[in-house]
mmCIF file of C-alpha atoms and ligand atoms in Angstrom:
data_model
loop_
_atom_site.group_PDB
_atom_site.id
_atom_site.type_symbol
_atom_site.label_atom_id
_atom_site.label_comp_id
_atom_site.label_asym_id
_atom_site.label_seq_id
_atom_site.Cartn_x
_atom_site.Cartn_y
_atom_site.Cartn_z
ATOM 1 C CA MET A 1 124.075 66.358 86.150
ATOM 2 C CA THR A 2 122.398 64.177 83.495
ATOM 3 C CA VAL A 3 119.226 65.602 81.956
ATOM 4 C CA LEU A 4 116.751 63.915 79.622
ATOM 5 C CA GLY A 5 115.099 66.459 77.314
ATOM 6 C CA ILE A 6 111.723 65.905 75.631
ATOM 7 C CA GLU A 7 110.337 68.078 72.826
ATOM 8 C CA THR A 8 106.847 67.675 71.336
ATOM 9 C CA SER A 9 105.716 71.246 70.597
ATOM 10 C CA CYS A 10 104.826 70.723 66.945
ATOM 11 C CA ASP A 11 105.390 67.768 64.597
ATOM 12 C CA ASP A 12 108.790 66.440 65.715
ATOM 13 C CA THR A 13 108.953 63.907 68.536
ATOM 14 C CA ALA A 14 112.395 64.429 70.035
ATOM 15 C CA ALA A 15 114.473 63.233 72.980
ATOM 16 C CA GLY A 16 118.053 64.009 73.948
ATOM 17 C CA ILE A 17 120.510 63.600 76.788
ATOM 18 C CA TYR A 18 122.757 66.363 78.171
ATOM 19 C CA ARG A 19 125.469 65.720 80.759
ATOM 20 C CA ASP A 20 127.910 68.249 82.209
ATOM 21 C CA GLY A 21 128.485 70.410 79.139
ATOM 22 C CA LEU A 22 128.058 67.655 76.555
ATOM 23 C CA ILE A 23 125.165 66.484 74.400
ATOM 24 C CA LEU A 24 125.289 62.688 74.574
ATOM 25 C CA SER A 25 122.402 62.033 72.179
ATOM 26 C CA ASN A 26 119.874 63.922 70.082
ATOM 27 C CA VAL A 27 117.134 61.800 68.506
ATOM 28 C CA VAL A 28 114.355 63.258 66.349
ATOM 29 C CA GLY A 29 111.409 61.207 65.105
ATOM 30 C CA ARG A 30 109.969 63.230 62.224
ATOM 31 C CA GLN A 31 106.256 62.832 61.559
ATOM 32 C CA ALA A 32 106.315 62.426 57.789
ATOM 33 C CA ALA A 33 102.524 61.918 57.601
ATOM 34 C CA HIS A 34 101.906 65.701 57.681
ATOM 35 C CA ALA A 35 103.586 66.276 54.288
ATOM 36 C CA ALA A 36 100.693 64.569 52.483
ATOM 37 C CA GLU A 37 98.267 66.958 54.232
ATOM 38 C CA GLY A 38 100.170 70.094 53.181
ATOM 39 C CA GLY A 39 100.734 71.243 56.760
ATOM 40 C CA VAL A 40 100.717 70.133 60.372
ATOM 41 C CA ILE A 41 97.425 68.560 61.499
ATOM 42 C CA PRO A 42 97.279 69.102 65.303
ATOM 43 C CA GLU A 43 95.211 66.000 66.087
ATOM 44 C CA LEU A 44 97.479 63.784 63.970
ATOM 45 C CA ALA A 45 100.561 65.314 65.643
ATOM 46 C CA SER A 46 99.267 64.431 69.135
ATOM 47 C CA ARG A 47 98.474 60.862 68.103
ATOM 48 C CA LEU A 48 101.885 60.355 66.490
ATOM 49 C CA HIS A 49 103.708 61.895 69.488
ATOM 50 C CA ASP A 50 101.901 59.385 71.655
ATOM 51 C CA GLU A 51 103.156 56.507 69.471
ATOM 52 C CA LEU A 52 106.688 57.805 69.011
ATOM 53 C CA ILE A 53 107.597 59.243 72.400
ATOM 54 C CA GLY A 54 108.431 55.911 74.120
ATOM 55 C CA PRO A 55 110.710 54.535 71.360
ATOM 56 C CA THR A 56 112.327 57.980 70.888
ATOM 57 C CA VAL A 57 113.260 58.271 74.574
ATOM 58 C CA GLU A 58 114.553 54.682 74.513
ATOM 59 C CA ALA A 59 116.700 55.489 71.466
ATOM 60 C CA ALA A 60 118.080 58.639 73.152
ATOM 61 C CA LEU A 61 119.087 56.629 76.248
ATOM 62 C CA THR A 62 120.658 53.829 74.191
ATOM 63 C CA ARG A 63 122.611 56.180 71.934
ATOM 64 C CA ALA A 64 123.893 58.095 74.953
ATOM 65 C CA GLY A 65 124.846 54.853 76.735
ATOM 66 C CA VAL A 66 122.875 56.067 79.758
ATOM 67 C CA THR A 67 120.403 54.080 81.860
ATOM 68 C CA ALA A 68 117.163 55.582 83.138
ATOM 69 C CA GLY A 69 118.544 55.296 86.691
ATOM 70 C CA GLU A 70 121.329 57.774 85.823
ATOM 71 C CA ILE A 71 118.885 60.562 84.882
ATOM 72 C CA ASP A 72 118.907 63.421 87.424
ATOM 73 C CA ALA A 73 116.116 65.519 85.860
ATOM 74 C CA VAL A 74 113.635 65.451 82.976
ATOM 75 C CA ALA A 75 113.198 68.674 80.964
ATOM 76 C CA TYR A 76 110.208 69.069 78.653
ATOM 77 C CA THR A 77 108.856 71.801 76.378
ATOM 78 C CA SER A 78 105.999 73.490 78.230
ATOM 79 C CA GLY A 79 105.098 75.956 75.433
ATOM 80 C CA PRO A 80 104.480 77.699 73.149
ATOM 81 C CA GLY A 81 103.232 75.022 70.771
ATOM 82 C CA LEU A 82 100.218 72.911 69.845
ATOM 83 C CA PRO A 83 98.333 72.282 73.119
ATOM 84 C CA GLY A 84 97.605 68.587 72.472
ATOM 85 C CA ALA A 85 101.161 67.914 71.268
ATOM 86 C CA LEU A 86 102.701 69.699 74.264
ATOM 87 C CA HIS A 87 100.453 67.739 76.588
ATOM 88 C CA VAL A 88 101.771 64.368 75.346
ATOM 89 C CA GLY A 89 105.396 65.391 76.045
ATOM 90 C CA MET A 90 104.577 66.942 79.412
ATOM 91 C CA ALA A 91 102.582 63.948 80.621
ATOM 92 C CA TYR A 92 105.340 61.553 79.526
ATOM 93 C CA ALA A 93 108.080 63.692 81.126
ATOM 94 C CA LYS A 94 106.209 64.052 84.409
ATOM 95 C CA GLY A 95 105.421 60.333 84.553
ATOM 96 C CA PHE A 96 109.042 59.435 83.782
ATOM 97 C CA ALA A 97 110.352 61.880 86.418
ATOM 98 C CA LEU A 98 107.863 60.684 89.023
ATOM 99 C CA ALA A 99 108.825 57.047 88.460
ATOM 100 C CA LEU A 100 112.513 57.950 88.930
ATOM 101 C CA GLY A 101 111.911 60.348 91.806
ATOM 102 C CA VAL A 102 113.662 63.226 89.995
ATOM 103 C CA PRO A 103 112.409 66.751 89.129
ATOM 104 C CA ALA A 104 110.540 67.563 85.905
ATOM 105 C CA GLN A 105 111.516 70.967 84.517
ATOM 106 C CA GLY A 106 109.282 72.841 82.031
ATOM 107 C CA VAL A 107 111.177 74.792 79.357
ATOM 108 C CA ASN A 108 109.974 77.578 77.060
ATOM 109 C CA HIS A 109 110.458 76.380 73.464
ATOM 110 C CA LEU A 110 111.733 79.778 72.288
ATOM 111 C CA HIS A 111 114.218 80.034 75.142
ATOM 112 C CA ALA A 112 115.484 76.559 74.248
ATOM 113 C CA HIS A 113 116.033 77.730 70.645
ATOM 114 C CA LEU A 114 117.874 80.831 71.938
ATOM 115 C CA LEU A 115 120.167 78.662 74.067
ATOM 116 C CA SER A 116 120.834 76.241 71.186
ATOM 117 C CA ALA A 117 123.599 78.725 70.305
ATOM 118 C CA PHE A 118 125.548 77.128 73.192
ATOM 119 C CA LEU A 119 125.472 73.637 71.699
ATOM 120 C CA THR A 120 128.040 74.344 68.978
ATOM 121 C CA PRO A 121 131.411 75.639 70.233
ATOM 122 C CA PRO A 122 132.589 78.250 70.909
ATOM 123 C CA PRO A 123 129.676 79.328 73.161
ATOM 124 C CA PRO A 124 128.338 82.888 72.843
ATOM 125 C CA GLU A 125 129.152 85.523 75.453
ATOM 126 C CA PHE A 126 126.340 87.377 77.242
ATOM 127 C CA PRO A 127 124.836 89.653 76.132
ATOM 128 C CA TYR A 128 124.216 88.282 72.651
ATOM 129 C CA LEU A 129 121.572 89.177 70.108
ATOM 130 C CA ALA A 130 119.735 86.188 68.662
ATOM 131 C CA LEU A 131 117.497 86.004 65.641
ATOM 132 C CA THR A 132 114.981 83.183 66.033
ATOM 133 C CA VAL A 133 113.701 82.156 62.620
ATOM 134 C CA SER A 134 111.377 79.156 62.551
ATOM 135 C CA GLY A 135 108.102 78.013 61.035
ATOM 136 C CA GLY A 136 106.093 79.819 63.696
ATOM 137 C CA HIS A 137 108.350 82.633 64.936
ATOM 138 C CA THR A 138 110.631 85.401 63.802
ATOM 139 C CA GLU A 139 112.011 87.327 66.748
ATOM 140 C CA LEU A 140 115.043 89.355 67.638
ATOM 141 C CA THR A 141 115.974 88.759 71.283
ATOM 142 C CA LEU A 142 118.641 90.297 73.462
ATOM 143 C CA VAL A 143 119.903 87.479 75.684
ATOM 144 C CA ARG A 144 121.614 88.946 78.762
ATOM 145 C CA GLY A 145 121.724 85.751 80.835
ATOM 146 C CA PHE A 146 120.021 82.399 81.322
ATOM 147 C CA HIS A 147 116.976 84.169 82.773
ATOM 148 C CA ASP A 148 117.152 87.487 80.999
ATOM 149 C CA TYR A 149 115.536 87.657 77.556
ATOM 150 C CA GLU A 150 114.265 90.858 75.937
ATOM 151 C CA VAL A 151 112.405 90.634 72.630
ATOM 152 C CA ILE A 152 113.314 93.808 70.707
ATOM 153 C CA GLY A 153 111.621 92.985 67.397
ATOM 154 C CA LYS A 154 109.320 90.413 65.827
ATOM 155 C CA THR A 155 107.384 89.683 62.686
ATOM 156 C CA LEU A 156 104.187 91.637 62.167
ATOM 157 C CA ASP A 157 102.700 88.887 60.001
ATOM 158 C CA ASP A 158 104.281 85.686 58.622
ATOM 159 C CA ALA A 159 107.308 83.995 60.177
ATOM 160 C CA ALA A 160 110.424 83.568 58.008
ATOM 161 C CA GLY A 161 109.886 79.784 57.818
ATOM 162 C CA GLU A 162 106.277 80.367 56.826
ATOM 163 C CA ALA A 163 107.464 82.698 54.022
ATOM 164 C CA PHE A 164 109.780 79.951 52.779
ATOM 165 C CA ASP A 165 107.124 77.237 53.083
ATOM 166 C CA LYS A 166 104.304 79.239 51.454
ATOM 167 C CA THR A 167 106.350 80.454 48.494
ATOM 168 C CA ALA A 168 107.828 76.949 48.126
ATOM 169 C CA ARG A 169 104.278 75.608 47.933
ATOM 170 C CA MET A 170 103.456 78.072 45.130
ATOM 171 C CA LEU A 171 106.392 76.539 43.265
ATOM 172 C CA GLY A 172 105.045 73.008 43.783
ATOM 173 C CA PHE A 173 107.240 71.812 46.674
ATOM 174 C CA ASP A 174 105.727 69.616 49.412
ATOM 175 C CA TYR A 175 105.347 70.911 52.975
ATOM 176 C CA PRO A 176 107.626 72.002 54.583
ATOM 177 C CA GLY A 177 109.215 73.366 51.412
ATOM 178 C CA GLY A 178 111.868 75.595 53.045
ATOM 179 C CA PRO A 179 114.719 73.055 52.816
ATOM 180 C CA MET A 180 113.781 72.143 49.200
ATOM 181 C CA LEU A 181 113.564 75.771 48.124
ATOM 182 C CA ASP A 182 116.988 76.284 49.720
ATOM 183 C CA ALA A 183 118.466 73.299 47.848
ATOM 184 C CA CYS A 184 116.922 74.422 44.549
ATOM 185 C CA ALA A 185 118.214 77.992 45.085
ATOM 186 C CA GLU A 186 121.792 76.668 45.272
ATOM 187 C CA GLU A 187 121.543 75.962 41.523
ATOM 188 C CA GLY A 188 120.218 79.401 40.564
ATOM 189 C CA GLN A 189 120.950 83.124 40.482
ATOM 190 C CA ALA A 190 118.932 85.754 42.368
ATOM 191 C CA VAL A 191 117.995 87.727 39.260
ATOM 192 C CA PHE A 192 114.362 88.595 40.030
ATOM 193 C CA PRO A 193 114.072 91.659 42.291
ATOM 194 C CA PHE A 194 111.348 90.953 44.856
ATOM 195 C CA PRO A 195 110.575 93.889 47.177
ATOM 196 C CA ARG A 196 112.477 94.099 50.423
ATOM 197 C CA PRO A 197 110.178 94.161 53.509
ATOM 198 C CA ALA A 198 109.381 97.703 54.625
ATOM 199 C CA VAL A 199 108.918 97.728 58.403
ATOM 200 C CA LYS A 200 110.122 100.101 61.082
ATOM 201 C CA ASN A 201 112.119 99.563 64.281
ATOM 202 C CA TRP A 202 113.545 96.045 64.598
ATOM 203 C CA ASP A 203 110.445 94.280 63.291
ATOM 204 C CA PHE A 204 109.976 91.904 60.356
ATOM 205 C CA SER A 205 107.280 91.348 57.736
ATOM 206 C CA PHE A 206 107.094 88.712 55.011
ATOM 207 C CA SER A 207 103.496 88.811 53.794
ATOM 208 C CA GLY A 208 104.373 91.421 51.131
ATOM 209 C CA LEU A 209 106.983 89.110 49.665
ATOM 210 C CA LYS A 210 104.455 86.261 49.596
ATOM 211 C CA THR A 211 102.011 88.423 47.629
ATOM 212 C CA ALA A 212 104.764 89.677 45.295
ATOM 213 C CA VAL A 213 105.813 86.097 44.505
ATOM 214 C CA LEU A 214 102.176 85.090 43.906
ATOM 215 C CA TYR A 215 101.617 87.959 41.431
ATOM 216 C CA PHE A 216 104.959 87.295 39.752
ATOM 217 C CA LEU A 217 104.089 83.618 39.222
ATOM 218 C CA GLN A 218 100.576 84.458 38.000
ATOM 219 C CA GLY A 219 102.179 86.637 35.326
ATOM 220 C CA GLN A 220 104.348 83.778 33.946
ATOM 221 C CA ASN A 221 103.545 80.644 32.004
ATOM 222 C CA ARG A 222 104.203 77.160 33.374
ATOM 223 C CA GLU A 223 107.206 76.535 31.132
ATOM 224 C CA PHE A 224 108.956 79.721 32.279
ATOM 225 C CA ILE A 225 108.372 78.827 35.923
ATOM 226 C CA GLU A 226 109.756 75.311 35.442
ATOM 227 C CA THR A 227 112.847 76.378 33.501
ATOM 228 C CA ARG A 228 113.649 79.309 35.801
ATOM 229 C CA LYS A 229 112.664 77.599 39.083
ATOM 230 C CA ALA A 230 116.185 77.715 40.537
ATOM 231 C CA ASP A 231 116.498 81.450 39.772
ATOM 232 C CA ILE A 232 113.077 82.142 41.315
ATOM 233 C CA CYS A 233 114.035 80.150 44.443
ATOM 234 C CA ALA A 234 117.369 81.991 44.664
ATOM 235 C CA SER A 235 115.575 85.353 44.370
ATOM 236 C CA ILE A 236 113.043 84.520 47.113
ATOM 237 C CA ARG A 237 115.779 83.170 49.371
ATOM 238 C CA LYS A 238 118.007 86.213 48.881
ATOM 239 C CA THR A 239 115.167 88.622 49.743
ATOM 240 C CA ILE A 240 114.433 86.830 53.035
ATOM 241 C CA VAL A 241 118.073 86.253 53.971
ATOM 242 C CA ASP A 242 119.310 89.754 53.126
ATOM 243 C CA PHE A 243 116.624 91.297 55.295
ATOM 244 C CA CYS A 244 117.307 88.943 58.228
ATOM 245 C CA VAL A 245 121.081 89.490 58.143
ATOM 246 C CA TRP A 246 120.675 93.249 57.797
ATOM 247 C CA ARG A 247 118.179 93.521 60.671
ATOM 248 C CA LEU A 248 120.240 91.331 62.993
ATOM 249 C CA THR A 249 123.573 93.062 62.383
ATOM 250 C CA GLU A 250 122.117 96.605 62.368
ATOM 251 C CA ALA A 251 120.363 95.916 65.684
ATOM 252 C CA ALA A 252 123.548 94.407 67.153
ATOM 253 C CA GLN A 253 125.429 97.571 66.250
ATOM 254 C CA ALA A 254 122.692 99.770 67.712
ATOM 255 C CA TYR A 255 122.679 97.757 70.950
ATOM 256 C CA LYS A 256 126.492 97.613 70.969
ATOM 257 C CA VAL A 257 126.502 93.815 71.102
ATOM 258 C CA ARG A 258 129.369 91.918 69.448
ATOM 259 C CA HIS A 259 128.047 88.341 69.651
ATOM 260 C CA VAL A 260 125.103 87.443 67.413
ATOM 261 C CA ALA A 261 123.297 84.143 66.860
ATOM 262 C CA VAL A 262 120.781 82.752 64.451
ATOM 263 C CA VAL A 263 118.580 79.939 65.770
ATOM 264 C CA GLY A 264 115.453 77.976 64.778
ATOM 265 C CA GLY A 265 114.687 75.891 61.719
ATOM 266 C CA VAL A 266 115.486 78.547 59.118
ATOM 267 C CA SER A 267 119.021 78.885 60.524
ATOM 268 C CA ALA A 268 119.675 75.673 58.566
ATOM 269 C CA ASN A 269 119.399 77.813 55.428
ATOM 270 C CA ARG A 270 122.700 77.706 53.554
ATOM 271 C CA LEU A 271 122.659 81.276 52.296
ATOM 272 C CA LEU A 272 121.705 82.622 55.732
ATOM 273 C CA ARG A 273 124.658 80.783 57.298
ATOM 274 C CA ARG A 274 127.089 81.988 54.623
ATOM 275 C CA GLU A 275 125.874 85.595 54.580
ATOM 276 C CA LEU A 276 125.807 85.993 58.359
ATOM 277 C CA SER A 277 129.340 84.567 58.671
ATOM 278 C CA ARG A 278 130.577 86.861 55.882
ATOM 279 C CA LYS A 279 128.942 89.969 57.324
ATOM 280 C CA CYS A 280 130.239 89.243 60.852
ATOM 281 C CA GLU A 281 133.775 88.636 59.597
ATOM 282 C CA ALA A 282 133.675 91.954 57.763
ATOM 283 C CA THR A 283 132.383 93.917 60.747
ATOM 284 C CA GLY A 284 134.252 92.286 63.652
ATOM 285 C CA MET A 285 131.164 90.613 65.096
ATOM 286 C CA VAL A 286 131.135 87.002 66.262
ATOM 287 C CA ALA A 287 128.490 84.791 64.585
ATOM 288 C CA HIS A 288 127.074 81.768 66.418
ATOM 289 C CA ILE A 289 125.320 79.380 64.074
ATOM 290 C CA PRO A 290 124.237 76.029 65.568
ATOM 291 C CA ALA A 291 125.172 72.776 63.832
ATOM 292 C CA PHE A 292 122.335 71.623 61.531
ATOM 293 C CA GLU A 293 120.933 69.087 64.017
ATOM 294 C CA TYR A 294 120.328 71.863 66.581
ATOM 295 C CA CYS A 295 118.633 74.274 64.145
ATOM 296 C CA THR A 296 115.280 72.557 63.654
ATOM 297 C CA ASP A 297 113.215 71.351 66.612
ATOM 298 C CA ASN A 298 115.261 69.049 68.823
ATOM 299 C CA ALA A 299 115.400 67.929 72.443
ATOM 300 C CA ALA A 300 119.130 68.505 73.029
ATOM 301 C CA MET A 301 118.336 72.216 73.342
ATOM 302 C CA VAL A 302 115.484 71.405 75.750
ATOM 303 C CA ALA A 303 117.775 69.239 77.907
ATOM 304 C CA PHE A 304 120.406 72.020 77.932
ATOM 305 C CA ALA A 305 117.862 74.754 78.771
ATOM 306 C CA GLY A 306 116.391 72.529 81.513
ATOM 307 C CA ALA A 307 119.851 71.925 82.998
ATOM 308 C CA LYS A 308 120.561 75.683 83.039
ATOM 309 C CA ALA A 309 117.166 76.419 84.632
ATOM 310 C CA ILE A 310 118.016 73.962 87.419
ATOM 311 C CA GLU A 311 121.647 75.114 87.709
ATOM 312 C CA PHE A 312 120.766 78.824 87.792
ATOM 313 C CA PRO A 313 117.324 79.056 89.404
ATOM 314 C CA GLY A 314 116.001 82.586 88.999
ATOM 315 C CA PRO A 315 112.890 84.627 88.435
ATOM 316 C CA ARG A 316 110.929 83.415 85.463
ATOM 317 C CA SER A 317 111.534 85.694 82.504
ATOM 318 C CA ALA A 318 108.417 87.075 80.868
ATOM 319 C CA PRO A 319 106.885 84.418 78.605
ATOM 320 C CA THR A 320 107.148 85.276 74.895
ATOM 321 C CA LYS A 321 103.898 85.361 72.967
HETATM 322 O O1 KG4 B 1 112.290 75.407 64.352
HETATM 323 P P1 KG4 B 1 111.541 74.503 63.427
HETATM 324 O O2 KG4 B 1 112.056 73.102 63.245
HETATM 325 O O3 KG4 B 1 110.054 74.348 63.877
HETATM 326 C C1 KG4 B 1 109.298 75.403 64.368
HETATM 327 O O4 KG4 B 1 109.354 75.634 65.613
HETATM 328 O O5 KG4 B 1 108.657 76.060 63.525
HETATM 329 O O6 KG4 B 1 111.455 75.275 62.022
HETATM 330 C C2 KG4 B 1 110.832 74.702 60.903
HETATM 331 C C3 KG4 B 1 110.904 75.702 59.770
HETATM 332 C C4 KG4 B 1 110.058 75.299 58.557
HETATM 333 O O7 KG4 B 1 109.331 76.432 58.140
HETATM 334 C C5 KG4 B 1 111.111 74.897 57.531
HETATM 335 O O8 KG4 B 1 110.704 75.084 56.187
HETATM 336 C C6 KG4 B 1 112.232 75.843 57.885
HETATM 337 O O9 KG4 B 1 112.262 75.839 59.294
HETATM 338 N N1 KG4 B 1 113.527 75.379 57.338
HETATM 339 C C7 KG4 B 1 114.189 76.026 56.354
HETATM 340 C C8 KG4 B 1 115.352 75.260 56.087
HETATM 341 N N2 KG4 B 1 115.356 74.179 56.923
HETATM 342 C C9 KG4 B 1 114.226 74.273 57.687
HETATM 343 N N3 KG4 B 1 113.904 77.154 55.693
HETATM 344 C C10 KG4 B 1 114.788 77.568 54.759
HETATM 345 N N4 KG4 B 1 115.918 76.883 54.439
HETATM 346 C C11 KG4 B 1 116.235 75.740 55.072
HETATM 347 N N5 KG4 B 1 117.353 75.076 54.756
HETATM 348 ZN ZN1 ZN B 2 111.004 75.465 67.019
#
């Protein structure tokens, strides 16, 4: 089965082709215009998706060496996401599928992220516990099968990516600052002790860290902040990463699950990847960390999730808020 995936939930226009266990192409058209605005502007995102979707799908077909006539199904992100942005992808996918006479399959964006763990070998074994860390979500989900997802914990306030982006902004990085803060942190030492989130159960919270960083920076002069930027970045990064790794591995032990995964944009974070691998090696757990191109929003994961939804039709799992 050959599936074209389309992803337009936020500010990345993406298309990818999946065929029988292999990703043949994964093309992402990033909408750079949002950086100048300091965040994603929904109306601008919809307009840019509209411009980029055609060429992006064309590029995905060309790179895969697949013709439109070989497509057996079109999978698209149906939500959650920006309504106008989602609409552009859905309308394009449905039109494309109708013209080819093939089915159009809606895919939950968060489920696609959860299944992105399958795109980098070896695949996880069910049940696995996945930590989704992106710009909009931080959730701990027990994945028991392709239709069986149970959210056991989530953030009570900011998402992990939001914590990276907002603190990065305080340090003068452009939006989204997460990757730049990560790169800067590689040059520093985590010497400033920011408070670890204090939340019960398997939940997350990052607004306290945001406030702590704000007060810390307000108490320093500009020269100190510039000269110690790498150490400040390393300290922020360590606070977020330590909490995420601890929560994920503690929950896995409590649920007696050996396979764990980290998915979503923040799973591109270098320290998170290193620390989760180290912790899993030490405790006999198996860590599944997608290759970089499958961490941030992409359509390969949408094509894969669409193919599995068609291959294993089942009751719809409860939509995640
Ligand atoms: O999954 P994603 O592409 O889009 C959403 O669905 O939100 O995630 C984007 C988020 C942004 O907040 C971005 O700053 C963060 O992922 N991110 C990172 C890194 N790469 C991307 N955060 C920390 N370190 C990184 N290396
Ligand atoms: Zn996402």
